Coordinates of C-alpha atoms in Angstrom, one line a residue:
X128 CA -29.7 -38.2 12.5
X129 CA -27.4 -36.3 14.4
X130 CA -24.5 -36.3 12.4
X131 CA -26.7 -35.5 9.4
X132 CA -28.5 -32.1 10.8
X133 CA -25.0 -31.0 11.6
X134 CA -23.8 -31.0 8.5
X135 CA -27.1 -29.6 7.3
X136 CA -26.4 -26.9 9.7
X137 CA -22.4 -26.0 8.5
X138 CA -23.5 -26.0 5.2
X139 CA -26.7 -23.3 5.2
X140 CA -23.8 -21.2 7.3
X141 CA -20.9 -21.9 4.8
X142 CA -23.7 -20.7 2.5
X143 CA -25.2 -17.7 4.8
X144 CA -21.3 -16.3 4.6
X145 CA -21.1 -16.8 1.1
X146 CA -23.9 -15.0 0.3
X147 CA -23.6 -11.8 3.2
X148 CA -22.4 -8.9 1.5
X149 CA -18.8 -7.7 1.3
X150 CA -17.7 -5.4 3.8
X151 CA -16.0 -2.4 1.8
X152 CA -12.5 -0.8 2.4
X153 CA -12.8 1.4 5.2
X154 CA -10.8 4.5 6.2
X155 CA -11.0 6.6 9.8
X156 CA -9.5 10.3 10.1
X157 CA -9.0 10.9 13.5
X158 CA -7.2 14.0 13.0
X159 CA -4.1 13.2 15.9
X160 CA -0.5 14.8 15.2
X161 CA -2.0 17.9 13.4
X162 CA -1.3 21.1 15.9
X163 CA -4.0 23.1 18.0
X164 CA -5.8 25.6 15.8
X165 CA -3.7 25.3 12.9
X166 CA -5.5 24.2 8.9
X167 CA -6.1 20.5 8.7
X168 CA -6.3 21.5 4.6
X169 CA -3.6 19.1 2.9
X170 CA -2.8 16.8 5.7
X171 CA -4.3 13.9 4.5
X172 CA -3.8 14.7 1.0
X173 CA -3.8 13.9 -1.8
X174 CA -6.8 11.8 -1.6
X175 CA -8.4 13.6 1.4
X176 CA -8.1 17.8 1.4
X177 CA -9.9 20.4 3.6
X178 CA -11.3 23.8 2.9
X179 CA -9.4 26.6 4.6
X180 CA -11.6 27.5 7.3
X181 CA -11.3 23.8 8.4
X182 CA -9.2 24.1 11.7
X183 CA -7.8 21.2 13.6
X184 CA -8.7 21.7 17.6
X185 CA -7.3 20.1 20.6
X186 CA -8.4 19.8 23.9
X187 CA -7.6 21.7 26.9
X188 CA -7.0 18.8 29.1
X189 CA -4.1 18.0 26.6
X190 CA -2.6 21.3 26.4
X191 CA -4.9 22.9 23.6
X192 CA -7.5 25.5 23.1
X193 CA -10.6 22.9 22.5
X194 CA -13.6 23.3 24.9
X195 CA -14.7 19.9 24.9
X196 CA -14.7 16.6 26.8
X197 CA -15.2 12.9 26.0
X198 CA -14.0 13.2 22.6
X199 CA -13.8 9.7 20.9
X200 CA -10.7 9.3 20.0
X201 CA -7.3 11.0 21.1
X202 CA -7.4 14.3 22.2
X203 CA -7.9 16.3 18.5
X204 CA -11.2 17.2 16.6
X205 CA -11.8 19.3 13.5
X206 CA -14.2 22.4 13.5
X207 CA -14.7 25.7 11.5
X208 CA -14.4 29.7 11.4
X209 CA -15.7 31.8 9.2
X210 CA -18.7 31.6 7.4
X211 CA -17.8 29.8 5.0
X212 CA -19.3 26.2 5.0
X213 CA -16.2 23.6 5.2
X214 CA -15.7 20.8 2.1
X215 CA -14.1 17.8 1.6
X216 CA -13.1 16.4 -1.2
X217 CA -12.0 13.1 -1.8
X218 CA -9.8 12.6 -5.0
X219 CA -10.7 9.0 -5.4
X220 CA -14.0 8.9 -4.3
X221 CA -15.7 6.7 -2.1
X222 CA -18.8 4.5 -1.8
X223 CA -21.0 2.3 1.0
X224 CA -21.3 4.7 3.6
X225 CA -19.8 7.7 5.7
X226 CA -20.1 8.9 9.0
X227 CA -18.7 10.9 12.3
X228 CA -19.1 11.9 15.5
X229 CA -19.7 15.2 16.3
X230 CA -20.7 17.8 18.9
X231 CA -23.1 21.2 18.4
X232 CA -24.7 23.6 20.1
X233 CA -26.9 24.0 16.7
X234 CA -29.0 22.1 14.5
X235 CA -26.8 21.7 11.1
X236 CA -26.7 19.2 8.3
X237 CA -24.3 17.0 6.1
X238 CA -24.4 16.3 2.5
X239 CA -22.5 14.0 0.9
X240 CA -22.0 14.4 -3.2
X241 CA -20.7 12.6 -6.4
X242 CA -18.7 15.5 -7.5
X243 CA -16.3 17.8 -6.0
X244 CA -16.9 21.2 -4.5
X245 CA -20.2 19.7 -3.3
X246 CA -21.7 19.4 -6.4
X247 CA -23.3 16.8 -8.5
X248 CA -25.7 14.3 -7.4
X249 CA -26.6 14.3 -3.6
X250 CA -26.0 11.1 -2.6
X251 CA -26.8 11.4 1.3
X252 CA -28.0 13.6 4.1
X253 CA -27.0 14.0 7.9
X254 CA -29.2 15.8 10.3
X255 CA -27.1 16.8 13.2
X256 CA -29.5 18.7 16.5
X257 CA -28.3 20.7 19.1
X258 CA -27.1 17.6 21.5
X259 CA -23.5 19.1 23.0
X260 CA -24.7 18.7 26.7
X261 CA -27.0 16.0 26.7
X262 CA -25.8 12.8 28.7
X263 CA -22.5 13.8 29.9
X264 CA -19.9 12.4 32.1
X265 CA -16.4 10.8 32.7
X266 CA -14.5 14.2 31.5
X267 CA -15.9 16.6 33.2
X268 CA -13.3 20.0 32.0
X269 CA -15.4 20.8 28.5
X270 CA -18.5 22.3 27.6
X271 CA -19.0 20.7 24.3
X272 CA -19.3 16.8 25.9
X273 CA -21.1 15.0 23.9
X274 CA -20.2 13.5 20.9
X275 CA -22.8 11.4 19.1
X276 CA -22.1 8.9 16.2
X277 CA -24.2 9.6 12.7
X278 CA -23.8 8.4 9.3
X279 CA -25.5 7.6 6.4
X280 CA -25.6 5.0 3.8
X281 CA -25.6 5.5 0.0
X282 CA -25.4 4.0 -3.4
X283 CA -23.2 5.2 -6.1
X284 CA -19.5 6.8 -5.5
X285 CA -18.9 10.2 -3.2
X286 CA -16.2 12.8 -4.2
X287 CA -17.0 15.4 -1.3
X288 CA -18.7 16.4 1.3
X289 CA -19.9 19.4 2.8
X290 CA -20.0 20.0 6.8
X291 CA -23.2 22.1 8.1
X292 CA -23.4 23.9 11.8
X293 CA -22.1 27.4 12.8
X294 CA -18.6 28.6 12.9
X295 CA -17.1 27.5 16.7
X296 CA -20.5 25.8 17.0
X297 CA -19.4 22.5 15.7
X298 CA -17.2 19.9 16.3
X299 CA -16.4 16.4 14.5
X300 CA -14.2 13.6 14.5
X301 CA -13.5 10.0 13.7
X302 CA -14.4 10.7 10.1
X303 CA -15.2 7.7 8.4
X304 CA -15.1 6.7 5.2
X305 CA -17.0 3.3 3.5
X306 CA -19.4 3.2 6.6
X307 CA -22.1 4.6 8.4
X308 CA -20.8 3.4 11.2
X309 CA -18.2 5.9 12.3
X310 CA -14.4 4.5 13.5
X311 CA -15.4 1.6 11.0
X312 CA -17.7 -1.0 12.1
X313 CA -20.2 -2.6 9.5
X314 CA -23.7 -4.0 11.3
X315 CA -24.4 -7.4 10.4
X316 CA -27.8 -7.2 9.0
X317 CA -30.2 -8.6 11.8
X318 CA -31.7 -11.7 9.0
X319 CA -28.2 -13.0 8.5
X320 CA -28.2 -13.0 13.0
X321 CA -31.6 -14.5 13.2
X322 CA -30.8 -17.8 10.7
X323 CA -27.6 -18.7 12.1
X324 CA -29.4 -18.4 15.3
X325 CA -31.7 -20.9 13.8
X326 CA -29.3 -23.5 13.1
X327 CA -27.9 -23.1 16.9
X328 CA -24.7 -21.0 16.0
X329 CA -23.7 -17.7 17.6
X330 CA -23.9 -14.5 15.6
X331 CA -21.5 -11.8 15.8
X332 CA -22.3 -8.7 16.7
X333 CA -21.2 -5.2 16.4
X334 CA -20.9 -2.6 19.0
X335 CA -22.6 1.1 18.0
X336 CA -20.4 3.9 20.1
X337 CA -22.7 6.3 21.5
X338 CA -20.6 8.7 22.6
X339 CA -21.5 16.3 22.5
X340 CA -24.4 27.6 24.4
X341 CA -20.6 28.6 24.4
X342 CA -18.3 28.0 22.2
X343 CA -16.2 24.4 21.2
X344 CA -12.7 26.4 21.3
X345 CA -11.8 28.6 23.8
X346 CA -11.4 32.3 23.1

């Protein structure tokens, strides 16, 4: 009897994993090697390119003029001057999910679209708050310290986004693209946890960073 709910058990999970939905290519700009205050615009090209007021902005502790502290990854983030509202385009388009963390001292949202310029269809929106000083620690050397992670899911194929929040206001980094997840992880949806959990097995899990009124550079 034994031997025979075993092998009941491997094959529903050989057949749970068959079934769970594909996990789609996904790509992380962190924005590291491109110099304090200087245009992140072509950098990634050609499939990933920047509007001009799109500024790369490192952090004090490591020699730049960023105001900030427990920045995800590295020691570089992207913000914007100028009124002009930052875009992304993405040659070859995108799909699943994208995501960030960010920091702001105002509300602000992001909107994801089919076509480039931020036009088309809108596929998906981000609402961002005011959050840059709730819940800090560790780093204690920046005003803008907390960086939260958002995203949003969507059907259909992305060609560009555009970033809300005021100019010096807003920070982001760890741009993700092909999950709403930002640096890349894909949640295991909670069914596929709770049957394997039936049969006695151990489901994986996946980790959700939660990592924030001056200014985020310094003058």
């Amino acid at each position: 009897m034994k031997s025979r709910l075993a092998t009941i058990a491997a094959a529903s999970v050989i057949a749970l994993c068959a079934a769970a939905p594909a996990s789609a290519a996904v790509t992380v700009l962190t924005f590291e090697g491109i110099a304090d205050s200087t245009a992140v615009g072509n950098f990634y090209a050609p499939n990933y390119t920047f509007s001009a007021s799109t500024l790369a902005l490192v952090d004090s502790d490591a020699g730049g003029n960023g105001n900030f502290a427990n920045e995800p990854s590295g020691n570089t983030i992207f913000f914007f001057t100028g009124a002009e509202i930052p875009i992304l385009n993405v040659t070859n388009g995108f799909d699943t999910g994208f995501s960030f963390f960010y920091t702001s001292a105002t509300a602000a949202t992001v909107r994801v679209f089919s076509g480039f310029n931020g036009t088309g269809t809108l596929l998906g929106t981000i609402d961002l708050s005011a959050q840059f000083t709730q819940n800090c620690g560790g780093d204690p050397t920046g005003d803008f310290c907390n960086f939260t992670n958002a995203g949003v899911a969507f059907a259909g194929t992305a060609h560009s986004i555009d970033f809300g929040g005021t100019a010096s206001q807003t920070g982001y980094d760890d741009i993700t693209f092909g999950s709403d997840v930002a640096g890349g992880a894909v949640p295991e949806p909670a069914t596929w946890a709770m049957m394997l959990a039936g049969f006695g097995m151990i489901g994986c899990t996946v980790r959700r960073r939660q990592q924030v009124r001056t200014t985020v550079a310094y003058a």
